[in-house]
GROMACS .gro file of C-alpha atoms in nm:
model
  390
    1MET     CA    1  -0.101  -1.654   0.100
    2LEU     CA    2  -0.111  -1.391   0.352
    3ALA     CA    3  -0.106  -0.995   0.333
    4VAL     CA    4  -0.044  -0.709   0.567
    5LEU     CA    5  -0.252  -0.378   0.496
    6SER     CA    6  -0.131  -0.043   0.629
    7PRO     CA    7  -0.433   0.180   0.605
    8GLY     CA    8  -0.474   0.563   0.523
    9GLN     CA    9  -0.593   0.885   0.617
   10GLY     CA   10  -0.948   0.872   0.775
   11SER     CA   11  -0.895   0.569   0.965
   12GLN     CA   12  -0.750   0.758   1.312
   13LYS     CA   13  -0.955   0.758   1.622
   14PRO     CA   14  -0.851   0.994   1.878
   15GLY     CA   15  -0.682   0.749   2.170
   16PHE     CA   16  -0.617   0.449   1.939
   17LEU     CA   17  -0.257   0.426   2.029
   18THR     CA   18  -0.294   0.423   2.389
   19PRO     CA   19  -0.327   0.079   2.425
   20TRP     CA   20  -0.011   0.033   2.242
   21LEU     CA   21   0.196   0.282   2.495
   22GLY     CA   22   0.202   0.000   2.737
   23LEU     CA   23   0.448  -0.235   2.566
   24THR     CA   24   0.797  -0.227   2.631
   25GLY     CA   25   0.984   0.051   2.443
   26ALA     CA   26   0.695   0.185   2.249
   27GLU     CA   27   0.692   0.520   2.399
   28ALA     CA   28   1.075   0.545   2.350
   29ARG     CA   29   1.052   0.436   1.983
   30LEU     CA   30   0.734   0.700   1.953
   31ARG     CA   31   0.927   0.948   2.087
   32TRP     CA   32   1.195   0.894   1.837
   33TRP     CA   33   1.012   0.903   1.566
   34SER     CA   34   0.810   1.218   1.678
   35ALA     CA   35   1.168   1.408   1.633
   36LEU     CA   36   1.195   1.268   1.284
   37ALA     CA   37   0.841   1.370   1.183
   38GLY     CA   38   0.816   1.708   1.352
   39VAL     CA   39   0.523   1.607   1.544
   40ASP     CA   40   0.420   1.468   1.903
   41LEU     CA   41   0.344   1.122   1.827
   42VAL     CA   42   0.241   1.023   2.172
   43HIS     CA   43   0.048   1.331   2.220
   44LEU     CA   44  -0.145   1.268   1.906
   45GLY     CA   45  -0.169   0.895   1.933
   46THR     CA   46  -0.315   0.915   2.301
   47ALA     CA   47  -0.480   1.292   2.412
   48ALA     CA   48  -0.522   1.479   2.094
   49ASP     CA   49  -0.901   1.522   2.016
   50ALA     CA   50  -1.064   1.428   1.691
   51ASP     CA   51  -1.011   1.741   1.552
   52GLU     CA   52  -0.651   1.758   1.615
   53ILE     CA   53  -0.574   1.460   1.463
   54LYS     CA   54  -0.791   1.532   1.136
   55ASP     CA   55  -0.488   1.770   1.068
   56THR     CA   56  -0.318   1.640   0.758
   57ALA     CA   57   0.079   1.722   0.916
   58ARG     CA   58  -0.063   1.540   1.228
   59THR     CA   59  -0.215   1.231   1.080
   60GLN     CA   60   0.026   1.127   0.822
   61PRO     CA   61   0.305   1.052   1.017
   62LEU     CA   62   0.086   0.931   1.322
   63LEU     CA   63  -0.077   0.699   1.109
   64VAL     CA   64   0.286   0.536   0.959
   65ALA     CA   65   0.403   0.530   1.305
   66ALA     CA   66   0.073   0.325   1.434
   67ALA     CA   67   0.175   0.058   1.171
   68LEU     CA   68   0.523   0.013   1.220
   69LEU     CA   69   0.490   0.041   1.568
   70ALA     CA   70   0.234  -0.252   1.601
   71ALA     CA   71   0.421  -0.446   1.301
   72GLU     CA   72   0.779  -0.441   1.535
   73HIS     CA   73   0.528  -0.717   1.731
   74LEU     CA   74   0.466  -0.948   1.442
   75PRO     CA   75   0.682  -1.200   1.247
   76MET     CA   76   0.694  -1.013   0.940
   77HIS     CA   77   0.984  -1.245   0.800
   78ASP     CA   78   0.687  -1.525   0.728
   79VAL     CA   79   0.435  -1.289   0.589
   80THR     CA   80   0.471  -1.264   0.172
   81LEU     CA   81   0.282  -0.976   0.102
   82THR     CA   82   0.237  -0.595   0.199
   83VAL     CA   83   0.019  -0.309   0.062
   84GLY     CA   84  -0.081   0.042   0.172
   85HIS     CA   85  -0.352   0.279   0.104
   86SER     CA   86  -0.250   0.622   0.014
   87VAL     CA   87   0.011   0.745   0.313
   88GLY     CA   88  -0.008   0.405   0.442
   89GLU     CA   89   0.227   0.314   0.134
   90LEU     CA   90   0.495   0.466   0.343
   91GLY     CA   91   0.437   0.183   0.599
   92ALA     CA   92   0.398  -0.077   0.330
   93ALA     CA   93   0.723  -0.010   0.190
   94ALA     CA   94   0.897  -0.009   0.524
   95LEU     CA   95   0.744  -0.372   0.597
   96ALA     CA   96   0.860  -0.483   0.291
   97GLY     CA   97   1.187  -0.367   0.342
   98VAL     CA   98   1.252  -0.048   0.086
   99LEU     CA   99   1.302   0.174   0.349
  100PRO     CA  100   1.402   0.172   0.684
  101ALA     CA  101   1.170   0.285   0.952
  102GLU     CA  102   1.281   0.595   0.989
  103THR     CA  103   1.264   0.709   0.643
  104ALA     CA  104   0.925   0.628   0.626
  105ILE     CA  105   0.837   0.830   0.920
  106THR     CA  106   1.023   1.121   0.810
  107LEU     CA  107   0.889   1.114   0.447
  108ALA     CA  108   0.547   1.110   0.596
  109GLY     CA  109   0.618   1.424   0.828
  110VAL     CA  110   0.723   1.597   0.480
  111ARG     CA  111   0.430   1.431   0.264
  112GLY     CA  112   0.166   1.570   0.546
  113ARG     CA  113   0.314   1.895   0.591
  114GLU     CA  114   0.337   1.989   0.239
  115MET     CA  115   0.007   1.842   0.150
  116ALA     CA  116  -0.137   2.077   0.447
  117ALA     CA  117   0.066   2.370   0.234
  118ALA     CA  118  -0.084   2.284  -0.064
  119CYS     CA  119  -0.409   2.255   0.059
  120ALA     CA  120  -0.459   2.599   0.180
  121LEU     CA  121  -0.353   2.758  -0.133
  122GLU     CA  122  -0.733   2.713  -0.307
  123PRO     CA  123  -1.029   2.590  -0.156
  124THR     CA  124  -1.108   2.274  -0.263
  125GLY     CA  125  -1.225   1.949  -0.107
  126MET     CA  126  -1.362   1.577  -0.162
  127VAL     CA  127  -1.653   1.405  -0.149
  128ALA     CA  128  -1.755   1.033  -0.129
  129VAL     CA  129  -1.981   0.872  -0.460
  130LEU     CA  130  -2.133   0.601  -0.369
  131GLY     CA  131  -2.313   0.364  -0.618
  132GLY     CA  132  -2.415   0.452  -0.958
  133ASP     CA  133  -2.257   0.308  -1.269
  134THR     CA  134  -1.914   0.380  -1.247
  135ASP     CA  135  -1.860   0.518  -1.652
  136GLU     CA  136  -2.132   0.749  -1.567
  137VAL     CA  137  -1.981   0.881  -1.211
  138LEU     CA  138  -1.646   0.920  -1.386
  139ALA     CA  139  -1.810   1.114  -1.707
  140ALA     CA  140  -1.985   1.334  -1.406
  141LEU     CA  141  -1.655   1.375  -1.293
  142ASP     CA  142  -1.512   1.487  -1.580
  143ARG     CA  143  -1.792   1.716  -1.661
  144HIS     CA  144  -1.765   1.885  -1.346
  145GLY     CA  145  -1.379   1.903  -1.354
  146LEU     CA  146  -1.358   1.743  -1.096
  147GLU     CA  147  -1.072   1.436  -1.062
  148PRO     CA  148  -1.109   1.039  -0.943
  149ALA     CA  149  -0.871   1.096  -0.615
  150ASN     CA  150  -0.961   0.740  -0.481
  151ARG     CA  151  -1.141   0.392  -0.617
  152ASN     CA  152  -1.183   0.200  -0.353
  153GLY     CA  153  -1.404  -0.083  -0.520
  154ALA     CA  154  -1.738  -0.168  -0.399
  155GLY     CA  155  -1.938   0.101  -0.560
  156GLN     CA  156  -1.720   0.417  -0.392
  157ILE     CA  157  -1.559   0.650  -0.607
  158VAL     CA  158  -1.404   0.983  -0.412
  159ALA     CA  159  -1.415   1.285  -0.619
  160ALA     CA  160  -1.202   1.576  -0.556
  161GLY     CA  161  -1.144   1.938  -0.678
  162ALA     CA  162  -1.292   2.308  -0.653
  163LEU     CA  163  -1.551   2.339  -0.350
  164ALA     CA  164  -1.786   2.492  -0.618
  165ALA     CA  165  -1.764   2.230  -0.862
  166LEU     CA  166  -1.812   1.947  -0.594
  167ASP     CA  167  -2.138   2.136  -0.487
  168LYS     CA  168  -2.269   2.131  -0.819
  169LEU     CA  169  -2.202   1.748  -0.817
  170ALA     CA  170  -2.362   1.738  -0.517
  171ALA     CA  171  -2.669   1.894  -0.639
  172GLU     CA  172  -2.668   1.692  -0.964
  173PRO     CA  173  -2.569   1.317  -0.866
  174PRO     CA  174  -2.516   1.059  -1.097
  175ALA     CA  175  -2.831   0.845  -1.143
  176LYS     CA  176  -2.874   0.606  -0.832
  177ALA     CA  177  -2.574   0.729  -0.648
  178ARG     CA  178  -2.536   0.931  -0.325
  179VAL     CA  179  -2.295   1.208  -0.293
  180ILE     CA  180  -2.113   1.261   0.084
  181ARG     CA  181  -1.907   1.563   0.185
  182LEU     CA  182  -1.574   1.429   0.347
  183LYS     CA  183  -1.394   1.602   0.597
  184VAL     CA  184  -1.074   1.682   0.468
  185ALA     CA  185  -0.872   2.007   0.407
  186GLY     CA  186  -0.835   1.970   0.043
  187ALA     CA  187  -0.823   1.787  -0.295
  188PHE     CA  188  -0.536   1.496  -0.215
  189HIS     CA  189  -0.440   1.301  -0.511
  190THR     CA  190  -0.521   1.535  -0.745
  191SER     CA  191  -0.315   1.822  -0.962
  192TYR     CA  192  -0.376   2.049  -0.682
  193MET     CA  193  -0.146   1.869  -0.446
  194ALA     CA  194   0.166   1.938  -0.763
  195PRO     CA  195   0.340   2.149  -0.494
  196ALA     CA  196   0.342   1.865  -0.254
  197GLU     CA  197   0.465   1.630  -0.516
  198ALA     CA  198   0.748   1.848  -0.602
  199ALA     CA  199   0.862   1.921  -0.262
  200LEU     CA  200   0.815   1.557  -0.136
  201GLY     CA  201   1.036   1.458  -0.484
  202ALA     CA  202   1.295   1.658  -0.380
  203VAL     CA  203   1.367   1.531  -0.042
  204ALA     CA  204   1.301   1.129  -0.157
  205ALA     CA  205   1.567   1.232  -0.411
  206GLY     CA  206   1.838   1.164  -0.124
  207ILE     CA  207   1.707   0.856  -0.051
  208THR     CA  208   1.893   0.488  -0.117
  209PRO     CA  209   1.620   0.276  -0.123
  210ALA     CA  210   1.635  -0.150  -0.109
  211ASP     CA  211   1.471  -0.360  -0.335
  212PRO     CA  212   1.112  -0.530  -0.161
  213ALA     CA  213   1.191  -0.802   0.024
  214ARG     CA  214   0.852  -0.947  -0.023
  215ILE     CA  215   0.571  -0.895  -0.265
  216LEU     CA  216   0.476  -0.501  -0.287
  217LEU     CA  217   0.135  -0.388  -0.448
  218SER     CA  218   0.124  -0.012  -0.568
  219ASN     CA  219  -0.154   0.229  -0.547
  220LEU     CA  220  -0.075   0.332  -0.873
  221ASP     CA  221  -0.212   0.017  -1.073
  222GLY     CA  222  -0.270  -0.256  -0.844
  223ALA     CA  223   0.100  -0.414  -0.968
  224ALA     CA  224   0.352  -0.535  -0.779
  225VAL     CA  225   0.680  -0.333  -0.787
  226THR     CA  226   1.008  -0.511  -0.783
  227HIS     CA  227   1.280  -0.244  -0.779
  228GLY     CA  228   1.334  -0.007  -0.469
  229ARG     CA  229   1.406   0.299  -0.646
  230GLU     CA  230   1.087   0.253  -0.880
  231MET     CA  231   0.900   0.235  -0.530
  232VAL     CA  232   1.029   0.558  -0.429
  233GLN     CA  233   0.912   0.742  -0.714
  234ARG     CA  234   0.567   0.614  -0.739
  235LEU     CA  235   0.552   0.683  -0.383
  236VAL     CA  236   0.605   1.064  -0.500
  237ARG     CA  237   0.407   1.037  -0.763
  238GLN     CA  238   0.107   0.929  -0.544
  239VAL     CA  239   0.067   1.259  -0.436
  240THR     CA  240  -0.137   1.389  -0.720
  241SER     CA  241  -0.234   1.034  -0.845
  242PRO     CA  242  -0.530   0.851  -0.812
  243VAL     CA  243  -0.534   0.540  -0.529
  244ARG     CA  244  -0.659   0.266  -0.715
  245TRP     CA  245  -0.717   0.063  -0.410
  246ASP     CA  246  -0.984  -0.104  -0.636
  247LEU     CA  247  -0.708  -0.287  -0.861
  248CYS     CA  248  -0.466  -0.376  -0.521
  249MET     CA  249  -0.770  -0.567  -0.447
  250ARG     CA  250  -0.808  -0.706  -0.736
  251THR     CA  251  -0.458  -0.828  -0.722
  252LEU     CA  252  -0.533  -1.003  -0.384
  253ALA     CA  253  -0.775  -1.197  -0.529
  254ASP     CA  254  -0.569  -1.282  -0.835
  255LEU     CA  255  -0.284  -1.412  -0.621
  256GLY     CA  256  -0.521  -1.643  -0.421
  257VAL     CA  257  -0.460  -1.410  -0.089
  258THR     CA  258  -0.604  -1.618   0.221
  259GLY     CA  259  -0.536  -1.431   0.522
  260VAL     CA  260  -0.507  -1.074   0.556
  261ILE     CA  261  -0.391  -0.826   0.859
  262GLU     CA  262  -0.488  -0.497   0.874
  263LEU     CA  263  -0.248  -0.267   1.095
  264PRO     CA  264  -0.374  -0.009   1.346
  265PRO     CA  265  -0.637   0.190   1.318
  266ALA     CA  266  -0.774  -0.146   1.191
  267GLY     CA  267  -1.133  -0.160   1.003
  268THR     CA  268  -1.170   0.054   0.735
  269LEU     CA  269  -0.982  -0.144   0.461
  270ALA     CA  270  -1.087  -0.495   0.613
  271GLY     CA  271  -1.435  -0.345   0.527
  272LEU     CA  272  -1.367  -0.282   0.179
  273VAL     CA  273  -1.193  -0.619   0.086
  274LYS     CA  274  -1.474  -0.806   0.276
  275ARG     CA  275  -1.716  -0.607   0.014
  276GLU     CA  276  -1.533  -0.662  -0.288
  277LEU     CA  277  -1.422  -0.992  -0.249
  278LYS     CA  278  -1.705  -1.184  -0.117
  279GLU     CA  279  -1.756  -1.336  -0.485
  280SER     CA  280  -1.402  -1.444  -0.552
  281GLY     CA  281  -1.342  -1.622  -0.197
  282LEU     CA  282  -1.310  -1.412   0.122
  283PRO     CA  283  -0.996  -1.426   0.296
  284GLU     CA  284  -0.943  -1.500   0.710
  285ILE     CA  285  -0.918  -1.128   0.838
  286VAL     CA  286  -0.784  -0.999   1.139
  287THR     CA  287  -0.832  -0.646   1.254
  288LEU     CA  288  -0.506  -0.546   1.460
  289ASN     CA  289  -0.613  -0.245   1.669
  290THR     CA  290  -0.506  -0.316   2.020
  291PRO     CA  291  -0.200  -0.561   2.190
  292ASP     CA  292  -0.483  -0.790   2.258
  293ASP     CA  293  -0.564  -0.859   1.884
  294LEU     CA  294  -0.170  -0.962   1.878
  295PRO     CA  295  -0.226  -1.344   1.915
  296ALA     CA  296  -0.506  -1.382   1.661
  297ALA     CA  297  -0.284  -1.199   1.393
  298ARG     CA  298   0.025  -1.426   1.530
  299ASP     CA  299  -0.188  -1.726   1.468
  300LEU     CA  300  -0.313  -1.618   1.154
  301ILE     CA  301   0.037  -1.541   0.996
  302ALA     CA  302   0.142  -1.910   1.148
  303ARG     CA  303  -0.172  -2.065   0.923
  304HIS     CA  304  -0.154  -1.827   0.600
  305GLY     CA  305   0.233  -1.692   0.604
  306MET     CA  306   0.524  -1.872   0.469
  307ALA     CA  307   0.595  -2.213   0.627
  308PRO     CA  308   0.776  -2.234   0.922
  309SER     CA  309   1.064  -2.488   0.919
  310HIS     CA  310   1.347  -2.582   1.205
  311GLU     CA  311   1.610  -2.699   0.898
  312PRO     CA  312   1.844  -2.467   0.729
  313THR     CA  313   1.660  -2.254   0.502
  314MET     CA  314   1.744  -2.121   0.168
  315ARG     CA  315   1.699  -1.735   0.147
  316PHE     CA  316   1.515  -1.673  -0.182
  317ARG     CA  317   1.434  -1.383  -0.397
  318VAL     CA  318   1.117  -1.389  -0.570
  319VAL     CA  319   1.102  -1.218  -0.926
  320VAL     CA  320   0.705  -1.114  -0.956
  321ALA     CA  321   0.488  -0.998  -1.260
  322ARG     CA  322   0.453  -0.664  -1.295
  323SER     CA  323   0.120  -0.718  -1.556
  324ALA     CA  324  -0.124  -0.904  -1.621
  325GLY     CA  325  -0.072  -1.137  -1.957
  326THR     CA  326   0.082  -1.429  -2.070
  327PHE     CA  327   0.475  -1.521  -1.937
  328GLU     CA  328   0.727  -1.616  -2.195
  329PRO     CA  329   1.040  -1.742  -2.023
  330ALA     CA  330   1.357  -1.630  -2.199
  331GLU     CA  331   1.487  -1.890  -2.433
  332GLY     CA  332   1.727  -2.169  -2.316
  333LEU     CA  333   1.708  -2.007  -1.964
  334ALA     CA  334   1.734  -2.339  -1.734
  335GLU     CA  335   1.707  -2.345  -1.364
  336GLY     CA  336   2.025  -2.354  -1.195
  337GLU     CA  337   2.218  -2.110  -1.406
  338SER     CA  338   2.366  -1.823  -1.297
  339LEU     CA  339   2.147  -1.487  -1.300
  340ARG     CA  340   2.312  -1.125  -1.280
  341THR     CA  341   2.093  -0.846  -1.157
  342GLY     CA  342   1.916  -0.665  -1.440
  343GLN     CA  343   1.913  -0.950  -1.672
  344VAL     CA  344   1.633  -1.066  -1.872
  345ILE     CA  345   1.469  -1.351  -1.764
  346GLY     CA  346   1.140  -1.345  -1.979
  347HIS     CA  347   0.836  -1.156  -2.111
  348VAL     CA  348   0.495  -1.109  -2.021
  349ALA     CA  349   0.274  -1.049  -2.309
  350THR     CA  350   0.005  -0.814  -2.244
  351ARG     CA  351  -0.214  -0.592  -2.461
  352GLN     CA  352   0.011  -0.327  -2.464
  353GLY     CA  353   0.299  -0.558  -2.594
  354PRO     CA  354   0.526  -0.751  -2.399
  355VAL     CA  355   0.686  -0.622  -2.083
  356GLU     CA  356   1.037  -0.754  -1.953
  357VAL     CA  357   1.068  -0.938  -1.658
  358THR     CA  358   1.436  -0.907  -1.510
  359ALA     CA  359   1.634  -1.028  -1.227
  360HIS     CA  360   1.653  -0.778  -0.938
  361ASP     CA  361   1.926  -0.972  -0.781
  362SER     CA  362   2.257  -1.207  -0.855
  363GLY     CA  363   2.256  -1.581  -0.805
  364PRO     CA  364   2.135  -1.914  -0.952
  365LEU     CA  365   1.793  -1.934  -1.094
  366THR     CA  366   1.660  -2.182  -0.810
  367GLU     CA  367   1.309  -2.265  -0.947
  368TRP     CA  368   1.068  -2.135  -1.239
  369LEU     CA  369   0.733  -2.067  -1.076
  370ALA     CA  370   0.554  -2.000  -1.398
  371HIS     CA  371   0.601  -2.145  -1.739
  372ASP     CA  372   0.579  -2.089  -2.124
  373ASN     CA  373   0.215  -1.965  -2.201
  374ASP     CA  374   0.085  -1.964  -1.837
  375PRO     CA  375  -0.169  -1.671  -1.786
  376VAL     CA  376  -0.044  -1.428  -1.479
  377ALA     CA  377  -0.155  -1.133  -1.254
  378PRO     CA  378   0.046  -0.859  -1.124
  379GLY     CA  379   0.222  -0.947  -0.839
  380GLN     CA  380   0.232  -1.313  -0.924
  381PRO     CA  381   0.570  -1.538  -0.843
  382LEU     CA  382   0.755  -1.617  -1.184
  383ALA     CA  383   1.092  -1.720  -1.065
  384ARG     CA  384   1.309  -1.800  -0.741
  385ILE     CA  385   1.652  -1.695  -0.717
  386GLY     CA  386   1.885  -1.841  -0.446
  387GLY     CA  387   2.078  -1.691  -0.191
  388HIS     CA  388   2.261  -1.726   0.143
  389HIS     CA  389   2.158  -2.023   0.386
  390SER     CA  390   2.005  -1.921   0.705
   0.00000   0.00000   0.00000
């Protein structure tokens, strides 16, 4: 199984889009997206210095544009799963078919501007807490009135909040932990971003999303999202919610992902995956930073993606588990029966109770991929719904 990762803020580097401008149509595409985002993406990706592309209002649409620009040169129809980190979720949602590229770019522009405006309201910031016991680190944050904005796995938690509270945490770090100040404009993914969440939600309310065409993981809980409207709601909520990249990586491991491509500017997420999954089985990784990396990325997709075929193929819609637990198919529901959109086809029994599994499209139940009492992970395929021939 192959996963494509879309990076978030902090991964950008001056001039990182320069080599991509040599590809046919790339500059025209960026100029069109610049009009939608309200920033000059060509300038930001080629000539701007580090300080200019550190500006939240500019960085966020730049990162989404970079990921989507590179993905246009990959056979995405053979990719099984997409996931993004923070603003990278907009790129991942577009690559999964939930949003058109233009909508993702427009939302990234709104998100960046509104989060920058929220940062200006109060002096806030973020620090990385490296090492230490997770429970002790979280308890220390709570004592200082700070919030865990990112949980990136591999012993890394990003704390966010008032600058004075961050100073106190740095002066009294948790046992066996280091505190490193991050050069960011404010406390992202915390309650301080509530005005930005409200503004983004007002714009997102006018979107008509599609349901994902492939597995799409959410930063909220690492679970697969099967409905487009729910993903848009999660994208809005994410502005004030912690990024649980640790849970996303756990799902990658649970699903047995064997190949990973990180879109440009690549490196940060690939590094986290390498550290977190080294014991459970490290996938083959390609960091896609320039067009020179495209052959390696295409080769990885050919070997780890959906199997290509010259025969006419049936387009399947895959129903996936949203939670970990034990699968219980609906009683008497057999392969070959017709399903209607929204029909309950089973439940996942969890510690918190049963979670319904519903068909997100109409068509025949072509194949059960999980059976009664099978343990399942978030994002694990449960059933295939047949579609049209292509």
